[in-house]
């Protein structure tokens, strides 16, 4: 990645665009503010404020690095989870093959910060975006770009937009996770038709197969593994038919954050093909993990000897109303907290520098700028208290905060993570 582009993030001035930061920090650069190592709780940060745990982030990065190495997997974490170049760099420093993204804007962000390998987990049919990708490939021999194809029509649109380009765009046939799943080719015959269309498209090159097991309907370990075996079988069939002739490597890719244990198991049995196989895992939500959806579904719950991810986000909000003994309201809401899968969880209460469990406090709803709390008889909660909330689904946490304090356990903020959604 580009060290210069990353360094420029520290030169950005702090102002009203970045919520939660100390008002008296306006005019400082992000780097200057980070060097002051202010305390999240004592040095002027305003609620609501989202913090990312420095220690837990490092733990999660290290755990997935060793997991991928142990299972012989290349790793391209899904960057759309964070859209944070500083975190892209930390993935890559820990041996990631590249970064997975979903839409052209995200690829532009990655390229602006020098990411050299991008897996786009979508079929790309937008002509201006395709021409921009082609220009990037032509200008940088070290840039590797791979994207899905899942229809003959899509292949035709891609080839038309890319006519006359210097380098073909590498594509993988996306196998759908089943009827009613999201994107992807549904049948074996359709897979063959799409592959044939790629073979007839001079601007494209078929390099493998891929999909997303998180969309398997009524997912169970058995159903997910069955679909993954189907994906591996598709790669073997394509190879036997000579569709990968002349390649230096064949891509076989899957892996969200809920079933990567199944991916590791099935990808371990990929047969020998005509070229080395890049077994590419794409899990991204692991980096911050969460206190809801993924905490329940993490593969490490099923295989605890592999380790354990740690939730790294905490949203701090303040009690602004206590209208009755059974009810209280915080000054954070849908604009601040992920809520698409699970409500936040009240974890701790801070008062006068002392932190204690949020006993008897339950989140029941979110408004635009308020969190609704139900409080039991044992709840000790007053107006002015800070409440630390655990969040579910990190994908919709990062996108609400363009500059996120990276805080150590005692509240010392050591850096700020810039996001680009």
mmCIF file of C-alpha atoms in Angstrom:
data_model
loop_
_atom_site.group_PDB
_atom_site.id
_atom_site.type_symbol
_atom_site.label_atom_id
_atom_site.label_comp_id
_atom_site.label_asym_id
_atom_site.label_seq_id
_atom_site.Cartn_x
_atom_site.Cartn_y
_atom_site.Cartn_z
ATOM 1 C CA UNK A 1 0.000 0.000 0.000
ATOM 2 C CA UNK A 2 0.955 3.637 -0.436
ATOM 3 C CA UNK A 3 2.629 4.951 2.708
ATOM 4 C CA UNK A 4 2.276 8.508 1.410
ATOM 5 C CA UNK A 5 -1.498 8.205 0.931
ATOM 6 C CA UNK A 6 -1.911 6.695 4.387
ATOM 7 C CA UNK A 7 0.271 9.411 5.933
ATOM 8 C CA UNK A 8 -1.951 12.076 4.392
ATOM 9 C CA UNK A 9 -4.867 10.771 6.467
ATOM 10 C CA UNK A 10 -3.062 12.127 9.524
ATOM 11 C CA UNK A 11 -2.906 15.580 7.907
ATOM 12 C CA UNK A 12 -6.688 15.945 7.701
ATOM 13 C CA UNK A 13 -8.065 18.690 9.947
ATOM 14 C CA UNK A 14 -10.515 17.804 12.696
ATOM 15 C CA UNK A 15 -13.800 19.716 12.507
ATOM 16 C CA UNK A 16 -17.586 19.389 12.626
ATOM 17 C CA UNK A 17 -17.589 16.508 10.100
ATOM 18 C CA UNK A 18 -16.366 14.047 12.722
ATOM 19 C CA UNK A 19 -18.894 13.387 15.462
ATOM 20 C CA UNK A 20 -17.898 12.462 18.976
ATOM 21 C CA UNK A 21 -14.497 14.161 18.892
ATOM 22 C CA UNK A 22 -13.599 16.878 21.431
ATOM 23 C CA UNK A 23 -14.957 20.245 20.265
ATOM 24 C CA UNK A 24 -11.719 21.935 21.342
ATOM 25 C CA UNK A 25 -9.795 19.714 18.920
ATOM 26 C CA UNK A 26 -11.139 21.641 15.924
ATOM 27 C CA UNK A 27 -8.277 22.791 13.733
ATOM 28 C CA UNK A 28 -5.831 20.142 14.878
ATOM 29 C CA UNK A 29 -4.769 17.544 12.385
ATOM 30 C CA UNK A 30 -5.768 13.955 13.065
ATOM 31 C CA UNK A 31 -2.104 13.166 13.653
ATOM 32 C CA UNK A 32 -1.702 15.994 16.163
ATOM 33 C CA UNK A 33 -4.792 14.842 18.044
ATOM 34 C CA UNK A 34 -3.552 11.242 18.106
ATOM 35 C CA UNK A 35 -0.179 12.307 19.506
ATOM 36 C CA UNK A 36 -1.925 14.032 22.405
ATOM 37 C CA UNK A 37 -3.277 10.615 23.516
ATOM 38 C CA UNK A 38 -6.428 12.036 25.000
ATOM 39 C CA UNK A 39 -8.596 9.909 27.232
ATOM 40 C CA UNK A 40 -11.968 8.915 25.828
ATOM 41 C CA UNK A 41 -13.713 9.505 29.152
ATOM 42 C CA UNK A 42 -11.852 12.457 30.669
ATOM 43 C CA UNK A 43 -10.557 14.649 27.846
ATOM 44 C CA UNK A 44 -13.509 16.209 26.094
ATOM 45 C CA UNK A 45 -14.988 13.532 23.843
ATOM 46 C CA UNK A 46 -18.710 14.129 23.341
ATOM 47 C CA UNK A 47 -21.391 11.467 23.412
ATOM 48 C CA UNK A 48 -22.387 9.552 21.450
ATOM 49 C CA UNK A 49 -18.941 8.299 20.497
ATOM 50 C CA UNK A 50 -17.946 4.984 18.948
ATOM 51 C CA UNK A 51 -14.616 3.484 20.052
ATOM 52 C CA UNK A 52 -12.636 0.581 18.626
ATOM 53 C CA UNK A 53 -10.548 -1.411 21.099
ATOM 54 C CA UNK A 54 -6.857 -1.348 20.175
ATOM 55 C CA UNK A 55 -6.128 -4.577 22.050
ATOM 56 C CA UNK A 56 -9.103 -6.514 20.688
ATOM 57 C CA UNK A 57 -8.483 -5.356 17.143
ATOM 58 C CA UNK A 58 -4.903 -6.619 17.344
ATOM 59 C CA UNK A 59 -6.073 -9.910 18.849
ATOM 60 C CA UNK A 60 -8.577 -10.510 16.039
ATOM 61 C CA UNK A 61 -6.073 -9.662 13.310
ATOM 62 C CA UNK A 62 -3.501 -12.045 14.780
ATOM 63 C CA UNK A 63 -6.024 -14.844 15.273
ATOM 64 C CA UNK A 64 -7.220 -14.834 11.663
ATOM 65 C CA UNK A 65 -3.664 -14.581 10.349
ATOM 66 C CA UNK A 66 -2.713 -17.780 12.162
ATOM 67 C CA UNK A 67 -6.036 -19.449 11.288
ATOM 68 C CA UNK A 68 -5.573 -18.876 7.555
ATOM 69 C CA UNK A 69 -1.961 -20.072 7.683
ATOM 70 C CA UNK A 70 -2.885 -23.169 9.701
ATOM 71 C CA UNK A 71 -5.487 -24.186 7.115
ATOM 72 C CA UNK A 72 -3.503 -23.334 3.999
ATOM 73 C CA UNK A 73 -5.846 -20.522 2.964
ATOM 74 C CA UNK A 74 -5.071 -17.291 1.187
ATOM 75 C CA UNK A 75 -7.005 -14.431 2.743
ATOM 76 C CA UNK A 76 -8.758 -11.458 1.129
ATOM 77 C CA UNK A 77 -10.900 -9.962 3.929
ATOM 78 C CA UNK A 78 -14.043 -8.214 2.817
ATOM 79 C CA UNK A 79 -13.089 -4.550 3.064
ATOM 80 C CA UNK A 80 -16.658 -3.331 2.574
ATOM 81 C CA UNK A 81 -17.093 -4.234 6.246
ATOM 82 C CA UNK A 82 -14.786 -1.386 7.277
ATOM 83 C CA UNK A 83 -13.839 0.698 4.218
ATOM 84 C CA UNK A 84 -10.857 1.847 6.262
ATOM 85 C CA UNK A 85 -7.481 1.985 4.458
ATOM 86 C CA UNK A 86 -5.614 1.857 7.768
ATOM 87 C CA UNK A 87 -7.261 -1.500 8.429
ATOM 88 C CA UNK A 88 -6.583 -2.620 4.848
ATOM 89 C CA UNK A 89 -2.910 -2.039 5.599
ATOM 90 C CA UNK A 90 -3.057 -4.056 8.802
ATOM 91 C CA UNK A 91 -4.660 -6.980 6.968
ATOM 92 C CA UNK A 92 -1.963 -6.858 4.306
ATOM 93 C CA UNK A 93 0.852 -6.555 6.830
ATOM 94 C CA UNK A 94 -0.418 -9.807 8.304
ATOM 95 C CA UNK A 95 -0.136 -11.622 5.004
ATOM 96 C CA UNK A 96 -3.501 -11.041 3.357
ATOM 97 C CA UNK A 97 -3.487 -11.818 -0.376
ATOM 98 C CA UNK A 98 -5.566 -8.710 -1.058
ATOM 99 C CA UNK A 99 -8.849 -7.017 -0.189
ATOM 100 C CA UNK A 100 -12.377 -8.075 -1.176
ATOM 101 C CA UNK A 101 -14.808 -5.308 -2.137
ATOM 102 C CA UNK A 102 -18.346 -5.059 -3.495
ATOM 103 C CA UNK A 103 -18.795 -1.992 -5.742
ATOM 104 C CA UNK A 104 -16.599 0.199 -7.984
ATOM 105 C CA UNK A 105 -16.441 3.121 -5.546
ATOM 106 C CA UNK A 106 -14.814 0.844 -2.988
ATOM 107 C CA UNK A 107 -12.242 -0.276 -5.561
ATOM 108 C CA UNK A 108 -11.403 3.370 -6.248
ATOM 109 C CA UNK A 109 -10.787 3.924 -2.530
ATOM 110 C CA UNK A 110 -8.558 0.855 -2.358
ATOM 111 C CA UNK A 111 -6.570 1.906 -5.407
ATOM 112 C CA UNK A 112 -6.183 5.463 -4.076
ATOM 113 C CA UNK A 113 -4.320 3.905 -1.151
ATOM 114 C CA UNK A 114 -2.260 1.538 -3.276
ATOM 115 C CA UNK A 115 -4.017 -1.820 -2.760
ATOM 116 C CA UNK A 116 -2.605 -4.071 -5.469
ATOM 117 C CA UNK A 117 -4.967 -7.057 -5.319
ATOM 118 C CA UNK A 118 -8.733 -6.685 -5.320
ATOM 119 C CA UNK A 119 -11.413 -9.368 -5.432
ATOM 120 C CA UNK A 120 -14.757 -7.794 -6.365
ATOM 121 C CA UNK A 121 -17.522 -10.053 -5.046
ATOM 122 C CA UNK A 122 -20.054 -8.857 -7.593
ATOM 123 C CA UNK A 123 -20.646 -8.941 -11.316
ATOM 124 C CA UNK A 124 -19.450 -5.591 -12.668
ATOM 125 C CA UNK A 125 -21.476 -4.387 -15.676
ATOM 126 C CA UNK A 126 -21.164 -0.606 -15.332
ATOM 127 C CA UNK A 127 -19.315 0.540 -18.460
ATOM 128 C CA UNK A 128 -17.548 3.630 -17.019
ATOM 129 C CA UNK A 129 -16.353 1.591 -14.025
ATOM 130 C CA UNK A 130 -15.113 -1.197 -16.289
ATOM 131 C CA UNK A 131 -13.183 1.269 -18.441
ATOM 132 C CA UNK A 132 -11.619 2.737 -15.290
ATOM 133 C CA UNK A 133 -10.616 -0.766 -14.135
ATOM 134 C CA UNK A 134 -9.095 -1.405 -17.566
ATOM 135 C CA UNK A 135 -7.081 1.832 -17.317
ATOM 136 C CA UNK A 136 -5.812 0.824 -13.865
ATOM 137 C CA UNK A 137 -4.751 -2.577 -15.187
ATOM 138 C CA UNK A 138 -3.010 -0.991 -18.160
ATOM 139 C CA UNK A 139 -1.161 1.544 -16.002
ATOM 140 C CA UNK A 140 -0.030 -0.866 -13.281
ATOM 141 C CA UNK A 141 1.317 -4.315 -14.211
ATOM 142 C CA UNK A 142 1.253 -5.281 -10.525
ATOM 143 C CA UNK A 143 -2.472 -4.620 -10.137
ATOM 144 C CA UNK A 144 -4.524 -7.839 -9.911
ATOM 145 C CA UNK A 145 -8.296 -7.588 -10.214
ATOM 146 C CA UNK A 146 -10.801 -10.462 -10.121
ATOM 147 C CA UNK A 147 -14.598 -10.198 -10.199
ATOM 148 C CA UNK A 148 -17.683 -12.384 -10.426
ATOM 149 C CA UNK A 149 -19.667 -13.242 -13.540
ATOM 150 C CA UNK A 150 -23.059 -14.867 -13.137
ATOM 151 C CA UNK A 151 -24.863 -14.421 -16.466
ATOM 152 C CA UNK A 152 -24.258 -14.554 -20.200
ATOM 153 C CA UNK A 153 -25.767 -11.081 -20.483
ATOM 154 C CA UNK A 154 -23.322 -9.778 -17.914
ATOM 155 C CA UNK A 155 -20.398 -11.270 -19.806
ATOM 156 C CA UNK A 156 -21.616 -9.618 -23.014
ATOM 157 C CA UNK A 157 -21.898 -6.206 -21.325
ATOM 158 C CA UNK A 158 -18.455 -6.526 -19.787
ATOM 159 C CA UNK A 159 -16.822 -7.563 -23.042
ATOM 160 C CA UNK A 160 -18.483 -4.717 -24.942
ATOM 161 C CA UNK A 161 -17.324 -2.126 -22.413
ATOM 162 C CA UNK A 162 -13.785 -3.507 -22.421
ATOM 163 C CA UNK A 163 -13.266 -3.812 -26.178
ATOM 164 C CA UNK A 164 -9.693 -2.967 -27.101
ATOM 165 C CA UNK A 165 -8.290 -3.038 -23.582
ATOM 166 C CA UNK A 166 -4.661 -3.995 -23.080
ATOM 167 C CA UNK A 167 -5.201 -6.636 -20.396
ATOM 168 C CA UNK A 168 -8.179 -8.956 -20.037
ATOM 169 C CA UNK A 169 -10.179 -8.717 -16.826
ATOM 170 C CA UNK A 170 -9.994 -11.869 -14.724
ATOM 171 C CA UNK A 171 -13.372 -13.325 -13.772
ATOM 172 C CA UNK A 172 -14.707 -16.227 -11.723
ATOM 173 C CA UNK A 173 -18.075 -17.885 -12.270
ATOM 174 C CA UNK A 174 -20.228 -17.254 -9.198
ATOM 175 C CA UNK A 175 -22.156 -20.314 -8.084
ATOM 176 C CA UNK A 176 -25.390 -19.441 -6.282
ATOM 177 C CA UNK A 177 -25.828 -20.865 -2.811
ATOM 178 C CA UNK A 178 -29.180 -22.351 -3.781
ATOM 179 C CA UNK A 179 -32.653 -21.446 -4.991
ATOM 180 C CA UNK A 180 -33.789 -18.263 -3.331
ATOM 181 C CA UNK A 181 -30.227 -17.237 -2.503
ATOM 182 C CA UNK A 182 -28.786 -13.909 -3.539
ATOM 183 C CA UNK A 183 -26.727 -13.681 -6.747
ATOM 184 C CA UNK A 184 -24.978 -16.406 -8.731
ATOM 185 C CA UNK A 185 -25.615 -19.039 -11.385
ATOM 186 C CA UNK A 186 -28.291 -21.541 -10.339
ATOM 187 C CA UNK A 187 -27.616 -24.665 -12.408
ATOM 188 C CA UNK A 188 -24.668 -26.616 -13.800
ATOM 189 C CA UNK A 189 -25.878 -26.012 -17.353
ATOM 190 C CA UNK A 190 -25.985 -22.263 -16.728
ATOM 191 C CA UNK A 191 -22.467 -22.379 -15.264
ATOM 192 C CA UNK A 192 -21.247 -23.993 -18.478
ATOM 193 C CA UNK A 193 -23.073 -21.389 -20.582
ATOM 194 C CA UNK A 194 -21.498 -18.517 -18.635
ATOM 195 C CA UNK A 195 -18.047 -20.111 -18.885
ATOM 196 C CA UNK A 196 -18.522 -20.568 -22.635
ATOM 197 C CA UNK A 197 -19.489 -16.911 -22.943
ATOM 198 C CA UNK A 198 -16.294 -15.893 -21.120
ATOM 199 C CA UNK A 199 -14.224 -18.080 -23.437
ATOM 200 C CA UNK A 200 -15.732 -16.223 -26.393
ATOM 201 C CA UNK A 201 -15.070 -12.783 -24.868
ATOM 202 C CA UNK A 202 -11.585 -11.481 -25.749
ATOM 203 C CA UNK A 203 -11.634 -8.887 -22.960
ATOM 204 C CA UNK A 204 -12.230 -11.472 -20.198
ATOM 205 C CA UNK A 205 -10.275 -14.413 -18.786
ATOM 206 C CA UNK A 206 -11.823 -17.203 -16.704
ATOM 207 C CA UNK A 207 -9.604 -17.873 -13.677
ATOM 208 C CA UNK A 208 -11.820 -19.850 -11.299
ATOM 209 C CA UNK A 209 -15.066 -20.207 -9.401
ATOM 210 C CA UNK A 210 -16.464 -18.548 -6.288
ATOM 211 C CA UNK A 211 -19.524 -17.952 -4.177
ATOM 212 C CA UNK A 212 -20.829 -17.033 -0.750
ATOM 213 C CA UNK A 213 -21.896 -19.825 1.582
ATOM 214 C CA UNK A 214 -23.568 -17.380 3.943
ATOM 215 C CA UNK A 215 -26.545 -17.338 1.559
ATOM 216 C CA UNK A 216 -27.214 -21.111 1.745
ATOM 217 C CA UNK A 217 -30.960 -21.358 2.520
ATOM 218 C CA UNK A 218 -31.739 -22.774 5.988
ATOM 219 C CA UNK A 219 -28.009 -23.056 6.605
ATOM 220 C CA UNK A 220 -26.676 -25.910 8.714
ATOM 221 C CA UNK A 221 -23.119 -27.265 8.801
ATOM 222 C CA UNK A 222 -24.184 -30.133 6.541
ATOM 223 C CA UNK A 223 -25.971 -27.926 3.996
ATOM 224 C CA UNK A 224 -23.117 -25.431 3.882
ATOM 225 C CA UNK A 225 -20.514 -28.159 3.371
ATOM 226 C CA UNK A 226 -22.629 -29.743 0.650
ATOM 227 C CA UNK A 227 -22.721 -26.454 -1.252
ATOM 228 C CA UNK A 228 -18.980 -25.946 -0.804
ATOM 229 C CA UNK A 229 -18.354 -29.435 -2.210
ATOM 230 C CA UNK A 230 -20.494 -28.437 -5.182
ATOM 231 C CA UNK A 231 -18.318 -25.366 -5.680
ATOM 232 C CA UNK A 232 -15.127 -27.454 -5.550
ATOM 233 C CA UNK A 233 -16.683 -29.942 -7.951
ATOM 234 C CA UNK A 234 -17.465 -27.127 -10.382
ATOM 235 C CA UNK A 235 -13.813 -26.073 -10.357
ATOM 236 C CA UNK A 236 -12.712 -29.670 -11.014
ATOM 237 C CA UNK A 237 -15.204 -30.054 -13.881
ATOM 238 C CA UNK A 238 -14.114 -26.791 -15.487
ATOM 239 C CA UNK A 239 -10.489 -27.840 -15.200
ATOM 240 C CA UNK A 240 -11.140 -31.271 -16.697
ATOM 241 C CA UNK A 241 -12.817 -29.548 -19.635
ATOM 242 C CA UNK A 242 -9.689 -27.459 -20.234
ATOM 243 C CA UNK A 243 -11.280 -24.160 -19.237
ATOM 244 C CA UNK A 244 -8.275 -23.142 -17.111
ATOM 245 C CA UNK A 245 -5.600 -24.022 -19.652
ATOM 246 C CA UNK A 246 -2.571 -21.753 -19.481
ATOM 247 C CA UNK A 247 -3.273 -20.300 -16.040
ATOM 248 C CA UNK A 248 -0.571 -19.918 -13.406
ATOM 249 C CA UNK A 249 -3.173 -20.486 -10.670
ATOM 250 C CA UNK A 250 -6.850 -21.361 -10.351
ATOM 251 C CA UNK A 251 -9.024 -19.375 -7.932
ATOM 252 C CA UNK A 252 -11.520 -21.162 -5.689
ATOM 253 C CA UNK A 253 -13.066 -18.678 -3.280
ATOM 254 C CA UNK A 254 -15.750 -18.456 -0.591
ATOM 255 C CA UNK A 255 -15.971 -17.388 2.999
ATOM 256 C CA UNK A 256 -18.105 -15.026 4.976
ATOM 257 C CA UNK A 257 -17.675 -14.633 8.702
ATOM 258 C CA UNK A 258 -20.221 -17.250 9.851
ATOM 259 C CA UNK A 259 -19.007 -20.467 8.164
ATOM 260 C CA UNK A 260 -15.290 -20.135 7.491
ATOM 261 C CA UNK A 261 -14.680 -23.360 9.450
ATOM 262 C CA UNK A 262 -16.693 -25.212 6.807
ATOM 263 C CA UNK A 263 -14.732 -23.425 4.068
ATOM 264 C CA UNK A 264 -11.459 -24.507 5.658
ATOM 265 C CA UNK A 265 -12.646 -28.116 5.951
ATOM 266 C CA UNK A 266 -13.897 -28.479 2.385
ATOM 267 C CA UNK A 267 -11.133 -26.442 0.739
ATOM 268 C CA UNK A 268 -8.586 -28.743 2.390
ATOM 269 C CA UNK A 269 -9.837 -31.466 0.054
ATOM 270 C CA UNK A 270 -9.659 -29.516 -3.220
ATOM 271 C CA UNK A 271 -8.174 -32.046 -5.677
ATOM 272 C CA UNK A 272 -5.015 -31.444 -7.657
ATOM 273 C CA UNK A 273 -5.863 -29.389 -10.728
ATOM 274 C CA UNK A 274 -3.869 -28.397 -13.788
ATOM 275 C CA UNK A 275 -2.398 -25.378 -11.949
ATOM 276 C CA UNK A 276 -1.896 -24.499 -8.268
ATOM 277 C CA UNK A 277 -5.155 -23.567 -6.521
ATOM 278 C CA UNK A 278 -5.574 -20.240 -4.709
ATOM 279 C CA UNK A 279 -7.944 -21.186 -1.874
ATOM 280 C CA UNK A 280 -9.215 -17.714 -1.126
ATOM 281 C CA UNK A 281 -11.122 -16.965 2.090
ATOM 282 C CA UNK A 282 -12.972 -13.627 2.253
ATOM 283 C CA UNK A 283 -14.214 -13.215 5.844
ATOM 284 C CA UNK A 284 -14.247 -9.547 6.881
ATOM 285 C CA UNK A 285 -16.487 -8.999 9.907
ATOM 286 C CA UNK A 286 -13.952 -10.783 12.113
ATOM 287 C CA UNK A 287 -11.802 -7.656 12.374
ATOM 288 C CA UNK A 288 -14.104 -5.939 14.863
ATOM 289 C CA UNK A 289 -16.358 -8.950 15.495
ATOM 290 C CA UNK A 290 -19.544 -8.008 17.356
ATOM 291 C CA UNK A 291 -21.801 -8.552 20.349
ATOM 292 C CA UNK A 292 -24.724 -10.013 18.414
ATOM 293 C CA UNK A 293 -25.093 -11.767 15.085
ATOM 294 C CA UNK A 294 -21.518 -12.950 14.529
ATOM 295 C CA UNK A 295 -20.829 -13.596 18.183
ATOM 296 C CA UNK A 296 -23.586 -16.222 18.043
ATOM 297 C CA UNK A 297 -22.511 -17.674 14.705
ATOM 298 C CA UNK A 298 -18.719 -17.465 14.801
ATOM 299 C CA UNK A 299 -17.038 -20.699 13.722
ATOM 300 C CA UNK A 300 -14.863 -20.442 16.816
ATOM 301 C CA UNK A 301 -17.949 -21.317 18.867
ATOM 302 C CA UNK A 302 -18.135 -24.602 16.953
ATOM 303 C CA UNK A 303 -14.381 -25.240 17.067
ATOM 304 C CA UNK A 304 -13.245 -23.567 20.314
ATOM 305 C CA UNK A 305 -9.749 -25.046 20.191
ATOM 306 C CA UNK A 306 -9.039 -22.719 17.241
ATOM 307 C CA UNK A 307 -9.312 -19.650 19.505
ATOM 308 C CA UNK A 308 -11.923 -16.951 20.032
ATOM 309 C CA UNK A 309 -12.624 -13.596 18.433
ATOM 310 C CA UNK A 310 -13.331 -10.614 20.698
ATOM 311 C CA UNK A 311 -15.931 -7.878 20.131
ATOM 312 C CA UNK A 312 -13.919 -4.711 19.527
ATOM 313 C CA UNK A 313 -16.600 -2.023 19.233
ATOM 314 C CA UNK A 314 -18.291 -0.143 22.039
ATOM 315 C CA UNK A 315 -20.681 2.742 21.501
ATOM 316 C CA UNK A 316 -20.759 5.192 24.405
ATOM 317 C CA UNK A 317 -23.944 7.192 24.919
ATOM 318 C CA UNK A 318 -25.259 9.284 27.772
ATOM 319 C CA UNK A 319 -28.470 9.088 29.779
ATOM 320 C CA UNK A 320 -30.405 12.222 28.852
ATOM 321 C CA UNK A 321 -33.811 11.338 30.305
ATOM 322 C CA UNK A 322 -35.048 9.168 33.188
ATOM 323 C CA UNK A 323 -38.803 9.753 33.054
ATOM 324 C CA UNK A 324 -39.745 6.824 35.298
ATOM 325 C CA UNK A 325 -38.133 4.055 37.352
ATOM 326 C CA UNK A 326 -38.821 1.668 34.465
ATOM 327 C CA UNK A 327 -37.532 3.775 31.593
ATOM 328 C CA UNK A 328 -34.515 5.801 30.456
ATOM 329 C CA UNK A 329 -33.236 7.272 27.210
ATOM 330 C CA UNK A 330 -29.732 7.612 25.755
ATOM 331 C CA UNK A 331 -28.567 10.189 23.226
ATOM 332 C CA UNK A 332 -27.642 7.655 20.526
ATOM 333 C CA UNK A 333 -29.920 6.093 17.944
ATOM 334 C CA UNK A 334 -30.149 4.729 14.430
ATOM 335 C CA UNK A 335 -27.742 7.381 13.168
ATOM 336 C CA UNK A 336 -25.067 5.988 15.485
ATOM 337 C CA UNK A 337 -25.663 2.268 16.147
ATOM 338 C CA UNK A 338 -25.977 -0.790 13.945
ATOM 339 C CA UNK A 339 -29.541 -2.046 14.152
ATOM 340 C CA UNK A 340 -30.213 -4.024 10.947
ATOM 341 C CA UNK A 341 -29.855 -7.443 12.631
ATOM 342 C CA UNK A 342 -29.948 -6.963 16.419
ATOM 343 C CA UNK A 343 -30.472 -4.137 18.869
ATOM 344 C CA UNK A 344 -27.459 -2.902 20.850
ATOM 345 C CA UNK A 345 -26.789 -4.474 24.241
ATOM 346 C CA UNK A 346 -26.263 -2.366 27.364
ATOM 347 C CA UNK A 347 -23.014 -3.643 28.874
ATOM 348 C CA UNK A 348 -21.549 -1.150 31.341
ATOM 349 C CA UNK A 349 -22.376 2.109 33.105
ATOM 350 C CA UNK A 350 -19.783 4.807 33.919
ATOM 351 C CA UNK A 351 -20.256 7.422 36.637
ATOM 352 C CA UNK A 352 -17.557 9.587 38.207
ATOM 353 C CA UNK A 353 -14.804 7.553 36.579
ATOM 354 C CA UNK A 354 -16.097 4.216 37.867
ATOM 355 C CA UNK A 355 -17.384 1.490 35.561
ATOM 356 C CA UNK A 356 -19.816 -1.252 36.547
ATOM 357 C CA UNK A 357 -22.046 -3.805 34.778
ATOM 358 C CA UNK A 358 -25.311 -2.449 33.345
ATOM 359 C CA UNK A 359 -27.383 -4.696 35.582
ATOM 360 C CA UNK A 360 -31.112 -4.438 34.968
ATOM 361 C CA UNK A 361 -30.727 -2.272 31.853
ATOM 362 C CA UNK A 362 -32.158 -3.508 28.536
ATOM 363 C CA UNK A 363 -32.301 -1.822 25.124
ATOM 364 C CA UNK A 364 -35.828 -2.148 23.728
ATOM 365 C CA UNK A 365 -35.840 0.160 20.685
ATOM 366 C CA UNK A 366 -33.954 2.794 18.713
ATOM 367 C CA UNK A 367 -35.260 6.095 17.407
ATOM 368 C CA UNK A 368 -33.246 8.298 15.086
ATOM 369 C CA UNK A 369 -31.271 9.829 17.974
ATOM 370 C CA UNK A 370 -32.459 7.998 21.066
ATOM 371 C CA UNK A 371 -31.964 4.566 22.583
ATOM 372 C CA UNK A 372 -34.942 3.307 24.566
ATOM 373 C CA UNK A 373 -34.016 1.531 27.794
ATOM 374 C CA UNK A 374 -36.121 -0.613 30.066
ATOM 375 C CA UNK A 375 -34.774 -0.492 33.613
ATOM 376 C CA UNK A 376 -35.513 -3.007 36.340
ATOM 377 C CA UNK A 377 -35.535 -2.457 40.112
ATOM 378 C CA UNK A 378 -31.843 -3.344 40.340
ATOM 379 C CA UNK A 379 -30.780 -0.766 37.719
ATOM 380 C CA UNK A 380 -28.668 2.077 39.112
ATOM 381 C CA UNK A 381 -28.958 4.681 36.369
ATOM 382 C CA UNK A 382 -29.030 8.484 36.512
ATOM 383 C CA UNK A 383 -29.183 11.303 34.008
ATOM 384 C CA UNK A 384 -25.608 12.057 32.963
ATOM 385 C CA UNK A 385 -24.309 8.471 33.249
ATOM 386 C CA UNK A 386 -22.389 7.053 30.306
ATOM 387 C CA UNK A 387 -23.625 3.678 29.036
ATOM 388 C CA UNK A 388 -21.402 1.420 26.964
ATOM 389 C CA UNK A 389 -23.307 -0.468 24.275
ATOM 390 C CA UNK A 390 -22.219 -3.621 22.470
ATOM 391 C CA UNK A 391 -23.190 -3.664 18.789
ATOM 392 C CA UNK A 392 -24.252 -6.277 16.286
ATOM 393 C CA UNK A 393 -23.175 -6.541 12.623
ATOM 394 C CA UNK A 394 -20.044 -4.422 12.195
ATOM 395 C CA UNK A 395 -20.804 -3.806 8.515
ATOM 396 C CA UNK A 396 -23.365 -1.199 9.528
ATOM 397 C CA UNK A 397 -21.326 0.255 12.380
ATOM 398 C CA UNK A 398 -18.305 1.459 10.410
ATOM 399 C CA UNK A 399 -20.450 3.249 7.847
ATOM 400 C CA UNK A 400 -21.932 5.605 10.438
ATOM 401 C CA UNK A 401 -18.598 6.931 11.743
ATOM 402 C CA UNK A 402 -16.099 8.582 9.360
ATOM 403 C CA UNK A 403 -13.419 8.887 12.065
ATOM 404 C CA UNK A 404 -13.320 6.303 14.859
ATOM 405 C CA UNK A 405 -11.125 6.603 17.967
ATOM 406 C CA UNK A 406 -8.857 3.594 18.500
ATOM 407 C CA UNK A 407 -8.709 3.331 22.269
ATOM 408 C CA UNK A 408 -6.696 1.258 24.721
ATOM 409 C CA UNK A 409 -8.398 -0.448 27.656
ATOM 410 C CA UNK A 410 -7.910 2.538 29.975
ATOM 411 C CA UNK A 411 -9.494 4.911 27.441
ATOM 412 C CA UNK A 412 -6.287 6.331 25.974
ATOM 413 C CA UNK A 413 -6.945 7.103 22.304
ATOM 414 C CA UNK A 414 -3.871 6.140 20.298
ATOM 415 C CA UNK A 415 -5.142 6.636 16.740
ATOM 416 C CA UNK A 416 -8.199 7.466 14.625
ATOM 417 C CA UNK A 417 -9.532 5.145 11.921
ATOM 418 C CA UNK A 418 -10.776 6.963 8.802
ATOM 419 C CA UNK A 419 -13.588 5.319 6.852
ATOM 420 C CA UNK A 420 -14.782 5.993 3.275
ATOM 421 C CA UNK A 421 -18.375 4.885 2.677
#
